[in-house]
mmCIF file of C-alpha atoms in Angstrom:
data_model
loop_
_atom_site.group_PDB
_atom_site.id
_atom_site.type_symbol
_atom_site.label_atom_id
_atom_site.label_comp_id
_atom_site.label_asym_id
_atom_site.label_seq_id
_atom_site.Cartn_x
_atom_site.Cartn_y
_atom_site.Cartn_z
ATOM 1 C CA UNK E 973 23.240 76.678 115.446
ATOM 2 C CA UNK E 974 26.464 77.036 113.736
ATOM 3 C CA UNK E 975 24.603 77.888 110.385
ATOM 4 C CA UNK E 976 23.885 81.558 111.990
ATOM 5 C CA UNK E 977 27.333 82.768 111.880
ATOM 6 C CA UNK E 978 29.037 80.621 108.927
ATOM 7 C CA UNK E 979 29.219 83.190 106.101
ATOM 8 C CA UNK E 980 28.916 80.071 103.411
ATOM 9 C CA UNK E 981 25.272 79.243 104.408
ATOM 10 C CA UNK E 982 24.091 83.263 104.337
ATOM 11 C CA UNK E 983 21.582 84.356 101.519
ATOM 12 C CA UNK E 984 22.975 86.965 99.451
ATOM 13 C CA UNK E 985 22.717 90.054 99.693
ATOM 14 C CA UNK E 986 20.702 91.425 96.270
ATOM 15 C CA UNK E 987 21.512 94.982 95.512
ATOM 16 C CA UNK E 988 18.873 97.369 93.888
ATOM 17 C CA UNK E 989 18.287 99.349 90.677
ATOM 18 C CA UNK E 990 18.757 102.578 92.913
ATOM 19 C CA UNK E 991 22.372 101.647 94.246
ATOM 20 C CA UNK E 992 23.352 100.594 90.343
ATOM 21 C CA UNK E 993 21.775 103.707 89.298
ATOM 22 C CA UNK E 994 23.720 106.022 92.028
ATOM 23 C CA UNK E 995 26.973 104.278 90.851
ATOM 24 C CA UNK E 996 26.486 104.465 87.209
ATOM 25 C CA UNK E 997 25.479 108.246 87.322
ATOM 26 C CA UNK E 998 28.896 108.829 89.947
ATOM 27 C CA UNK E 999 31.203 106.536 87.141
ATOM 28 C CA UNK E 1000 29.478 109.373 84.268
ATOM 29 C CA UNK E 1001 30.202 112.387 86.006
ATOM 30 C CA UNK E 1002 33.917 111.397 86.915
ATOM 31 C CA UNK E 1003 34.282 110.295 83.668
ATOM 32 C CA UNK E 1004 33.735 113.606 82.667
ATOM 33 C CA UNK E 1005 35.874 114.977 85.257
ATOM 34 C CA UNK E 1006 38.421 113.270 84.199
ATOM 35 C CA UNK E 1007 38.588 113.931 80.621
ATOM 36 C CA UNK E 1008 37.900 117.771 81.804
ATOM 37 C CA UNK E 1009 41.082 118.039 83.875
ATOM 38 C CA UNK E 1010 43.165 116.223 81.400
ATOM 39 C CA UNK E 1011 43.424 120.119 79.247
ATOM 40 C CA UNK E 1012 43.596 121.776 82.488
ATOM 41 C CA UNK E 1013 47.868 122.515 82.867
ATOM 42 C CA UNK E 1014 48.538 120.680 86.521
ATOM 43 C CA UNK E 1015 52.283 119.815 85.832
ATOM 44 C CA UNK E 1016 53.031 116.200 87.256
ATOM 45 C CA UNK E 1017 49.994 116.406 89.033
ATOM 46 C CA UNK E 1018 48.030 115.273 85.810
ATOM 47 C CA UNK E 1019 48.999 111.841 85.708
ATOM 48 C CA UNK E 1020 48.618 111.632 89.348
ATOM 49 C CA UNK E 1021 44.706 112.886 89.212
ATOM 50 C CA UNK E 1022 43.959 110.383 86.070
ATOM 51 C CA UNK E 1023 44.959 107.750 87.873
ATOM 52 C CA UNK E 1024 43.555 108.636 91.199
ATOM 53 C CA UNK E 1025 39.728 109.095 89.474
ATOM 54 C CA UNK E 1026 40.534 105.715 87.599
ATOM 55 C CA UNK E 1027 41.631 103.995 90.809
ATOM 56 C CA UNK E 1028 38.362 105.392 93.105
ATOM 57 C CA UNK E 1029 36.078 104.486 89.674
ATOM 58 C CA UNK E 1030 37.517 101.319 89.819
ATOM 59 C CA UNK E 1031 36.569 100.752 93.415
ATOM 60 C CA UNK E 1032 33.085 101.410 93.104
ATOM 61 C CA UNK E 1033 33.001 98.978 90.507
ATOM 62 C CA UNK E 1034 34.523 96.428 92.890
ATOM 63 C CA UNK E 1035 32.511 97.202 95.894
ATOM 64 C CA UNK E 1036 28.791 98.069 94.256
ATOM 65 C CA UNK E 1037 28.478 96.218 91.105
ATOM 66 C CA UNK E 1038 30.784 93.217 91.477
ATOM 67 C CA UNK E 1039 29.168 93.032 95.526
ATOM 68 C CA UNK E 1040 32.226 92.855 97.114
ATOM 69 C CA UNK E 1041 30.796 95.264 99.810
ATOM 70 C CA UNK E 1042 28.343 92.822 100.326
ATOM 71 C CA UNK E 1043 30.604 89.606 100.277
ATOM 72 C CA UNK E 1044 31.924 87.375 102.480
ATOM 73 C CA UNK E 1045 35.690 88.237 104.233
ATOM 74 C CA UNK E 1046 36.694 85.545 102.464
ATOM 75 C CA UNK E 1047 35.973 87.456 99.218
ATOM 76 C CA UNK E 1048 37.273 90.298 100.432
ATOM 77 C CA UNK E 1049 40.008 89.048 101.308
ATOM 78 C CA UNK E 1050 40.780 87.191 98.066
ATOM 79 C CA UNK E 1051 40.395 91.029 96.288
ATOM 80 C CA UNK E 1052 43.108 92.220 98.632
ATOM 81 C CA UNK E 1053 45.612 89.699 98.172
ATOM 82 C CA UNK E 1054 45.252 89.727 94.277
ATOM 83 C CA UNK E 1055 45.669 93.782 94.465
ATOM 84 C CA UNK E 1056 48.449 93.410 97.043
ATOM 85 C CA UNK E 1057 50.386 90.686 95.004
ATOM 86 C CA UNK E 1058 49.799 92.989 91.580
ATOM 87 C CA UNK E 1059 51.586 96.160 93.910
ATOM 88 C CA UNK E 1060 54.065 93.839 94.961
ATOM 89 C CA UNK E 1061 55.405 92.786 91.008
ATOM 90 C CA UNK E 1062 54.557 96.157 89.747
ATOM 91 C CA UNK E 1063 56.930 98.496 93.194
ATOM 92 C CA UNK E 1064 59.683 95.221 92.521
ATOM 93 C CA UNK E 1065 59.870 95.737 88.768
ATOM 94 C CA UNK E 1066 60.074 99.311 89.562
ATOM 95 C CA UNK E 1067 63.114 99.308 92.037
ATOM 96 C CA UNK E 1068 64.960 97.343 89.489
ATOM 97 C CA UNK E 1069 64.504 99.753 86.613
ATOM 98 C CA UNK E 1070 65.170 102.846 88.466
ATOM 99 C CA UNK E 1071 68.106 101.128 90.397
ATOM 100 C CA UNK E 1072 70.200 100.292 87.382
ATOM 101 C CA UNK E 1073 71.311 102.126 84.388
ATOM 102 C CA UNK E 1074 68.928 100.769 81.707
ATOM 103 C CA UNK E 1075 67.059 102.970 79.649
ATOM 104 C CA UNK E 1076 69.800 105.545 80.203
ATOM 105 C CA UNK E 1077 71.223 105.943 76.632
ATOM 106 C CA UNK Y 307 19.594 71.571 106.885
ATOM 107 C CA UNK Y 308 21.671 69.106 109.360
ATOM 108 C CA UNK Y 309 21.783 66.364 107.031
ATOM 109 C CA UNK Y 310 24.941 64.808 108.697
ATOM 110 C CA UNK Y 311 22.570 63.970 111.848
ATOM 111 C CA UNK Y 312 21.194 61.581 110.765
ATOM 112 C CA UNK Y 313 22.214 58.907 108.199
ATOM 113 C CA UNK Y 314 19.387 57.935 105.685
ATOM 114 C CA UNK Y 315 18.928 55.714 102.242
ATOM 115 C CA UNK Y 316 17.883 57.680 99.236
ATOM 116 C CA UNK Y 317 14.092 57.948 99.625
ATOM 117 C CA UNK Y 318 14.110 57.803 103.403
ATOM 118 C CA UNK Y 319 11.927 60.792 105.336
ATOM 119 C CA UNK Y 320 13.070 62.698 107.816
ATOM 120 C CA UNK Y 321 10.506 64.333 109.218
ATOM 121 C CA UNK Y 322 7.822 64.103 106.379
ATOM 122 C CA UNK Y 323 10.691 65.958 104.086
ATOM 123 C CA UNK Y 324 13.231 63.794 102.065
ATOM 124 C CA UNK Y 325 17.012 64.796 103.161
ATOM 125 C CA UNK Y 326 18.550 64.043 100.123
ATOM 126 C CA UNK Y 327 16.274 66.227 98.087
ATOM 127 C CA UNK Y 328 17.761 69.721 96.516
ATOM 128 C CA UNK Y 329 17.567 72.135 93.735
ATOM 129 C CA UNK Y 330 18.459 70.400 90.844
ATOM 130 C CA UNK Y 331 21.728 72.698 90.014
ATOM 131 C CA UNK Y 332 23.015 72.212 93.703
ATOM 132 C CA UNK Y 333 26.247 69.604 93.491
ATOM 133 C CA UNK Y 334 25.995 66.844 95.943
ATOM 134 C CA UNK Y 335 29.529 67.772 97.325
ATOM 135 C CA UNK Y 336 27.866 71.568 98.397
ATOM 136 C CA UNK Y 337 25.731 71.636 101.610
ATOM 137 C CA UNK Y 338 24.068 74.667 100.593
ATOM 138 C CA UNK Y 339 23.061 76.945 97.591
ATOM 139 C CA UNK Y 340 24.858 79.544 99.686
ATOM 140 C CA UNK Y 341 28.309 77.540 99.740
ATOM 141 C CA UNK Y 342 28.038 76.693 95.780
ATOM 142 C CA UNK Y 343 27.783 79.983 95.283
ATOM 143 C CA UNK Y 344 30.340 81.402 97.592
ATOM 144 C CA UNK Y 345 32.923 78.383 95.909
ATOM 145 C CA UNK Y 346 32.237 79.630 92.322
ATOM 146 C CA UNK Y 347 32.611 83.382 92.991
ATOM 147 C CA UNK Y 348 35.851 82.526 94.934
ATOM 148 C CA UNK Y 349 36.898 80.693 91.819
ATOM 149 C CA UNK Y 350 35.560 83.613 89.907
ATOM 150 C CA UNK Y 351 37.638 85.976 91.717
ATOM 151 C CA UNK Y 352 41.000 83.865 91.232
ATOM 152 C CA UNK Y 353 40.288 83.925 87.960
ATOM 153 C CA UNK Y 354 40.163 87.283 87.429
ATOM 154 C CA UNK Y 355 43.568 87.699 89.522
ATOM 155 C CA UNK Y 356 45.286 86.177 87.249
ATOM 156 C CA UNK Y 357 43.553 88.602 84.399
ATOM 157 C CA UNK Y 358 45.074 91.108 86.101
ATOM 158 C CA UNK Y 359 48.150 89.816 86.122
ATOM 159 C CA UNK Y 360 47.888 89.733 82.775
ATOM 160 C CA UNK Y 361 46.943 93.035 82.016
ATOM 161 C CA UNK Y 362 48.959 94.211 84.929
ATOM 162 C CA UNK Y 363 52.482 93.391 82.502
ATOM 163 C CA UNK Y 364 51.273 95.164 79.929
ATOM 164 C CA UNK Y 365 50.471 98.283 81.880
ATOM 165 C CA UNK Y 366 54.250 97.887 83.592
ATOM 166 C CA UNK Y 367 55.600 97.402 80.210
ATOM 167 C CA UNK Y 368 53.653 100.767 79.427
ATOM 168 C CA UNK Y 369 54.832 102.453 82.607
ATOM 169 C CA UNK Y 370 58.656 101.939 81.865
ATOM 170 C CA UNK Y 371 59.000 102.463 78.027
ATOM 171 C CA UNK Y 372 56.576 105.651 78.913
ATOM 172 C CA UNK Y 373 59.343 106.693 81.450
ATOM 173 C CA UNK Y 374 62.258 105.944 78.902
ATOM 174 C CA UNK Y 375 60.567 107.727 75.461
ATOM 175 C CA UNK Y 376 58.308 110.153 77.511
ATOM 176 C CA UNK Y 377 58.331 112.364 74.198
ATOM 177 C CA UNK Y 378 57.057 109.795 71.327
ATOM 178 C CA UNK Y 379 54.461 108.494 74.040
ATOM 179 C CA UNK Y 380 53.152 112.026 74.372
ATOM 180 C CA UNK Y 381 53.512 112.678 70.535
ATOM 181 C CA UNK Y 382 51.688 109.332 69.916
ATOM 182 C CA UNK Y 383 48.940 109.976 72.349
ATOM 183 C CA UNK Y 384 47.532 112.950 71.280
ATOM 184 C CA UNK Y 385 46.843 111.641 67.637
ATOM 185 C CA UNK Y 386 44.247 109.151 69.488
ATOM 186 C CA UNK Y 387 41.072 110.800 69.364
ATOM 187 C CA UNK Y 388 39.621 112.079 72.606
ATOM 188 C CA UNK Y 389 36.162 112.085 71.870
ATOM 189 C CA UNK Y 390 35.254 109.153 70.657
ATOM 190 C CA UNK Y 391 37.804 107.695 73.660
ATOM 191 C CA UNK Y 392 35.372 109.275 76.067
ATOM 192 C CA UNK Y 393 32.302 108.392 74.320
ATOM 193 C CA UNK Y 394 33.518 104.557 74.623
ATOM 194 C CA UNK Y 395 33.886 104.653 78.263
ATOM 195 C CA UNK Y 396 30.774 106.330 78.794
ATOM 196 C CA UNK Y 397 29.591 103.329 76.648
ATOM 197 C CA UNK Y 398 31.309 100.607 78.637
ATOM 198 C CA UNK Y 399 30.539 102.038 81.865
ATOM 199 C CA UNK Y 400 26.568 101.706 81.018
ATOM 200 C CA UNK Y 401 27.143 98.270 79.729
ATOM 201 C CA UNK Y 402 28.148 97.875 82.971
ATOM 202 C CA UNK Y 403 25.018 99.301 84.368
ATOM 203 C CA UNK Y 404 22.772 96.929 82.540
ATOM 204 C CA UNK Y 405 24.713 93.552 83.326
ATOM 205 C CA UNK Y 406 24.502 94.850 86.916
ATOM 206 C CA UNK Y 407 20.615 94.811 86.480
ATOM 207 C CA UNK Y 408 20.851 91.833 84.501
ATOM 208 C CA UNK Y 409 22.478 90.048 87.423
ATOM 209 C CA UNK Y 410 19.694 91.694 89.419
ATOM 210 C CA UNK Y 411 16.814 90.594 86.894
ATOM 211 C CA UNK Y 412 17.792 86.689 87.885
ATOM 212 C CA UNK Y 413 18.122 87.759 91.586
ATOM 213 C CA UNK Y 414 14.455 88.500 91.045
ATOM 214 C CA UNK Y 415 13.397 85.494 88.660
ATOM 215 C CA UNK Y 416 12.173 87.864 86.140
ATOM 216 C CA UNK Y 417 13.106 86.300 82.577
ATOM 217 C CA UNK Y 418 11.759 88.862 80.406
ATOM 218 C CA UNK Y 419 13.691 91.573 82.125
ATOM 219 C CA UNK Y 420 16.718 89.234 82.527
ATOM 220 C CA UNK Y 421 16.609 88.842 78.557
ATOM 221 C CA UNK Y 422 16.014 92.598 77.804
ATOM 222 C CA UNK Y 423 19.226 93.473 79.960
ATOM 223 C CA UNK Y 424 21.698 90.800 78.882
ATOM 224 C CA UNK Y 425 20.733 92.183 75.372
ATOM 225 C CA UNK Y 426 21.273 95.791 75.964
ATOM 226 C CA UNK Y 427 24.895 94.743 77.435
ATOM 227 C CA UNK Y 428 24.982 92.748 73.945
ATOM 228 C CA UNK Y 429 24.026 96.194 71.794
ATOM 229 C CA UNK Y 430 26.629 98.671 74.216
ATOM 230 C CA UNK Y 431 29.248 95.699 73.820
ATOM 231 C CA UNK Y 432 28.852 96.229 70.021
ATOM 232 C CA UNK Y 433 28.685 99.945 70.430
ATOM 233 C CA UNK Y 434 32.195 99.819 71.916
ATOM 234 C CA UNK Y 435 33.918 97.660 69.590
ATOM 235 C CA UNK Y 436 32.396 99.606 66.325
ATOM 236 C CA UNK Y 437 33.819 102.835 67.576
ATOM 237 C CA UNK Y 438 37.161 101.038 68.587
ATOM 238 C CA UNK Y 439 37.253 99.827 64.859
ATOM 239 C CA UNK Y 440 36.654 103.635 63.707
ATOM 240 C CA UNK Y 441 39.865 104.167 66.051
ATOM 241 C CA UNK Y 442 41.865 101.393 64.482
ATOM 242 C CA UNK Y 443 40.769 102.429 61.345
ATOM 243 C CA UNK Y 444 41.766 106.244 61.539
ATOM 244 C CA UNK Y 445 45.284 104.321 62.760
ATOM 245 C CA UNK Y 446 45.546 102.717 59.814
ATOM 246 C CA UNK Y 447 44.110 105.177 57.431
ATOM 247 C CA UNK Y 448 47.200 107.394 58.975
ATOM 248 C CA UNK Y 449 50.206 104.450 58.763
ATOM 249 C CA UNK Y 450 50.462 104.568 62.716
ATOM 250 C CA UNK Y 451 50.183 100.644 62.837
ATOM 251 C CA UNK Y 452 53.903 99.729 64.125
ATOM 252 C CA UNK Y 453 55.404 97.750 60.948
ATOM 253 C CA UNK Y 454 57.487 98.554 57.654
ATOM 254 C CA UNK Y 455 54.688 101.070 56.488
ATOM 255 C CA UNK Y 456 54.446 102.699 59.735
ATOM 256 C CA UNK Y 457 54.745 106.885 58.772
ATOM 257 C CA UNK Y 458 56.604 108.850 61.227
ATOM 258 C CA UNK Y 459 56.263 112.059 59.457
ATOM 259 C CA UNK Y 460 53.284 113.112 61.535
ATOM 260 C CA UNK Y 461 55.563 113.276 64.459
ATOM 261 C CA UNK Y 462 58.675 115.075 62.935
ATOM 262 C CA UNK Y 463 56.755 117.593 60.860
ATOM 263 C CA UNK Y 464 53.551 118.074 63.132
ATOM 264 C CA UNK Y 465 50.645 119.426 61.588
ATOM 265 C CA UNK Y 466 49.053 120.057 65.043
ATOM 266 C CA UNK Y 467 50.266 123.766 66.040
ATOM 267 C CA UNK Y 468 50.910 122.506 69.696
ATOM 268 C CA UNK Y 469 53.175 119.464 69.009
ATOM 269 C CA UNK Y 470 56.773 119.461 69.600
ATOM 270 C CA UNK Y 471 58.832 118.444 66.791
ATOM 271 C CA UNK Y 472 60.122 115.562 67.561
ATOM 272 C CA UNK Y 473 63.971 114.202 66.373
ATOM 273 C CA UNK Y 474 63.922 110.871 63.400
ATOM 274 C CA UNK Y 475 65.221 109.223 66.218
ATOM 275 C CA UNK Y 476 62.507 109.505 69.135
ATOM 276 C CA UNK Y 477 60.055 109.760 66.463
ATOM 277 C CA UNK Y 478 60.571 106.128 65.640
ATOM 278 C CA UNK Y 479 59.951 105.263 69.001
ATOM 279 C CA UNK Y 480 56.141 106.656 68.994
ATOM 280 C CA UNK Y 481 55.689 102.228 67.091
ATOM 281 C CA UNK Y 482 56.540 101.743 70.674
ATOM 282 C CA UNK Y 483 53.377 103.605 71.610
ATOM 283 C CA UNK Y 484 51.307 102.380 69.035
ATOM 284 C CA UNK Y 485 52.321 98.629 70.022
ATOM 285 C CA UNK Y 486 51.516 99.260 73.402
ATOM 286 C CA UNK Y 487 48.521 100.723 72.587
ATOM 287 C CA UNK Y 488 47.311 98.240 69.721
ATOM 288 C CA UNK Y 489 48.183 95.054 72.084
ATOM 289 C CA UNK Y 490 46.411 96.627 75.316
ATOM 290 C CA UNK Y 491 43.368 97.563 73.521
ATOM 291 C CA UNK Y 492 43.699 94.104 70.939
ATOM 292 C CA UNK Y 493 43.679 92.184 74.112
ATOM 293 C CA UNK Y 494 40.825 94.074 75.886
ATOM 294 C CA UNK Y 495 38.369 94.280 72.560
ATOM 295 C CA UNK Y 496 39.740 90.397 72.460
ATOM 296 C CA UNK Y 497 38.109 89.759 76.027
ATOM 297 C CA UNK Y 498 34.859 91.940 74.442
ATOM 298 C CA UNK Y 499 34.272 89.621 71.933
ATOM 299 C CA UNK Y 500 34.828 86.735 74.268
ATOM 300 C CA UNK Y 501 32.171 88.432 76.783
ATOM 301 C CA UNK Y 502 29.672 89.474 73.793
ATOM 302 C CA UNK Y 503 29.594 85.573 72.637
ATOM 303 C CA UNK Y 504 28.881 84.126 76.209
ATOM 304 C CA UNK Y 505 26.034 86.896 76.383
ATOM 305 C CA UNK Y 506 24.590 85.081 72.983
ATOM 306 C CA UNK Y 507 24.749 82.162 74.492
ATOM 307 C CA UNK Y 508 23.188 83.423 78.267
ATOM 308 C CA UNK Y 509 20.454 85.042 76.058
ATOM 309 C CA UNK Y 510 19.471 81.625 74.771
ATOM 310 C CA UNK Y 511 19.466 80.055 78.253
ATOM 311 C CA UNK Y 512 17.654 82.544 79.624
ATOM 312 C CA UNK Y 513 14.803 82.435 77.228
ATOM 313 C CA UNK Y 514 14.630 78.606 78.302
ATOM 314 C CA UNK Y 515 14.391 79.860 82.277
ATOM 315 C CA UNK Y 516 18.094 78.709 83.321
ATOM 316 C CA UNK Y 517 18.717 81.556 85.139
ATOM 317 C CA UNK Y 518 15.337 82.639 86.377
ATOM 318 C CA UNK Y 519 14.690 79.721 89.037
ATOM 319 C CA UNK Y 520 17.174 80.368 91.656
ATOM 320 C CA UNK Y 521 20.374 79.289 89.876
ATOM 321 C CA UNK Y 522 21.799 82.703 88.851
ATOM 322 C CA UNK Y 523 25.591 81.867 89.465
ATOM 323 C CA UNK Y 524 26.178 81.561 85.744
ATOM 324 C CA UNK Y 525 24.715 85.056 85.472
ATOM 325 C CA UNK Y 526 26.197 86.901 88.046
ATOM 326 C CA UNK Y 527 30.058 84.896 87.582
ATOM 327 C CA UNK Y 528 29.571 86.374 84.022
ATOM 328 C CA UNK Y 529 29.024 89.874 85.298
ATOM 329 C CA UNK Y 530 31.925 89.887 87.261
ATOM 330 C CA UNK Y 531 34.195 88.913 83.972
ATOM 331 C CA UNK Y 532 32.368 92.001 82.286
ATOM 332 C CA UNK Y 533 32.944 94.376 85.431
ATOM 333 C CA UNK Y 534 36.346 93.679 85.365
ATOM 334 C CA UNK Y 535 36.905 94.255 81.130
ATOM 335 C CA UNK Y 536 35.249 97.469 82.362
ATOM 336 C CA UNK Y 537 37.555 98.067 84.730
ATOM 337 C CA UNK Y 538 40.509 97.122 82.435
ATOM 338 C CA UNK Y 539 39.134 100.095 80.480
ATOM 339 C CA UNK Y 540 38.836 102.801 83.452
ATOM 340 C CA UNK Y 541 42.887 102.120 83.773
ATOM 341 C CA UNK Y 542 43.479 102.571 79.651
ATOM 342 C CA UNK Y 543 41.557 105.518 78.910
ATOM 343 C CA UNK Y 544 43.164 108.040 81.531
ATOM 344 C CA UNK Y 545 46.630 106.002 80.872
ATOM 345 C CA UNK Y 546 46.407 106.006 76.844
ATOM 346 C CA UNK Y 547 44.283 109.122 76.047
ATOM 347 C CA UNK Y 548 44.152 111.540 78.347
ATOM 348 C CA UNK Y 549 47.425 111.638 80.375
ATOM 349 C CA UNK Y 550 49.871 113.856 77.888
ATOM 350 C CA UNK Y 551 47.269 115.800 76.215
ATOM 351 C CA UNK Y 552 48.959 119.255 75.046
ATOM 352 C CA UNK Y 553 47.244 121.948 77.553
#
């Protein structure tokens, strides 16, 4: 009875040619995008655009065509921890660097 | 599927069906196909946690030194070339596409298909790192490879109308670029070639049906290694190519 709701024992979930194809054709066209905007003149707001594309790219990639939409919480969980611990390094590094006077020469 | 209920030799029926029997590629310390899989794409994902910890202190070391020489990392960027960056990640991306179907192919114990896709992957994989090597080439053809013959004259007499001179000084600091860039992309083409040789070897086991008879773990564990290479990739193109381009 237990075997119904224990997310181990579940068959996986098998995602289709059209969802791969949808997400392919999306990663095309906002790789386009991107590279468009990069010689459009948007100040500091370049940067901030690259990365934003690259970031919601790189979701789709996580969620469609490595499953994790489909996965377990466990899984899911795992993903948000890693990115969380990665944030964590990368805003601690940060505060150090723009707390001290190194790099200012 | 209770096979704690009862306790049985090896051999023993339970029901007319033999407890103890399985699919041959399910350990005996897994209950379920399910839970093997679930266990290896846990241990999949850990994995490629720590990959991006990797990666992830080479992009910080990228974010600061960008901070500190902002004008040799602009100077140094736009002598990468644009299109053929683009035309790689347009590359990559459908490499992508195909080891997604591939992964698909052994959902759907097809072998043919499973072979045709892990062999298009194979052919964009090669596609990528032949027009990387015109890159590094061009790099080298120019004396932008950080080291005692690395030319700085491109950045402190510019032939490109829209560059800014920039001082002896700073300009020396565009090798800081260039060994950001060469170790970022070295390391990523490095995980390529890594991914392209499994895919040799997947190709062979798939032709003998290892993949197409319910045990696709090997399959889809690989995909996520070559999903996240892509990924790896989104990050570096908008980060080393497009970023400073003179508007």
């Amino acid at each position: 009875m237990t075997e119904k709701i224990d997310p181990e024992h579940q068959e996986q979930h098998i995602v289709g040619p059209p969802v791969y194809l949808t997400i392919v054709i999306t990663l095309l066209v906002l790789t386009a995008v991107t590279t468009g905007v990069a010689f459009i003149d948007l100040g500091v707001f370049n940067p901030i655009i690259a990365l934003a594309i690259a970031c919601f790219k790189a979701s789709l990639v996580v969620l469609f065509f490595m499953h994790i939409k489909y996965s377990s919480r466990l899984l899911k969980m795992t993903v948000l921890c890693g990115l969380f611990t990665f944030m964590l390094l990368m805003t601690l590094t940060m505060t150090d660097y723009i707390s001290r006077a190194w790099g200012m020469w | 599927m209770d096979s704690h209920s009862v306790a049985t030799a090896p051999g023993e029926l339970v029901g007319g069906v033999d407890p103890h029997s399985h699919p041959s590629f399910l350990r005996h310390h897994f209950e379920s196909v399910g839970q093997q899989r679930e266990a290896a794409s846990f241990g999949m994902w850990i994995f490629l946690l720590t990959e991006v910890m990797f990666f992830g202190g080479m992009f910080c070391a990228y974010l600061i030194f960008r901070n500190w020489y902002h004008p040799a990392f602009v100077a140094g960027s736009n002598t990468l070339d644009i299109t053929l960056g683009t035309t790689n990640t347009a590359v990559l991306i459908g490499s992508s596409f195909t080891m997604a179907m591939a992964v698909y192919s052994a959902e759907m114990r097809r072998r043919s298909q499973l072979i045709l896709f892990l062999t298009l992957t194979i052919v964009l994989g090669f596609a990528f790192l032949g027009i990387k090597a015109v890159e590094y080439h061009q790099k080298f053809v120019d004396h932008h490879i950080p080291g005692p013959n690395f030319s700085i004259q491109e950045f402190v007499h510019p032939s490109n109308p829209h560059a800014i001179p920039l001082s002896p000084d700073m300009a020396q600091k565009t090798q800081i670029y260039f060994s950001l860039y060469f170790a970022m992309t070295g390391m990523h083409a490095l995980h390529m070639i890594i991914g392209i040789s499994l895919l040799f070897f997947m190709v062979w086991r798939a032709s003998q049906n290892a993949y197409t008879e319910g045990h696709i773990m090997p399959v889809e564990n690989f995909g996520l290694y070559w999903h996240f290479v892509d990924i790896v990739w989104i990050f570096l193109f908008p980060l080393l190519y497009l970023i400073s381009r003179y508007r």
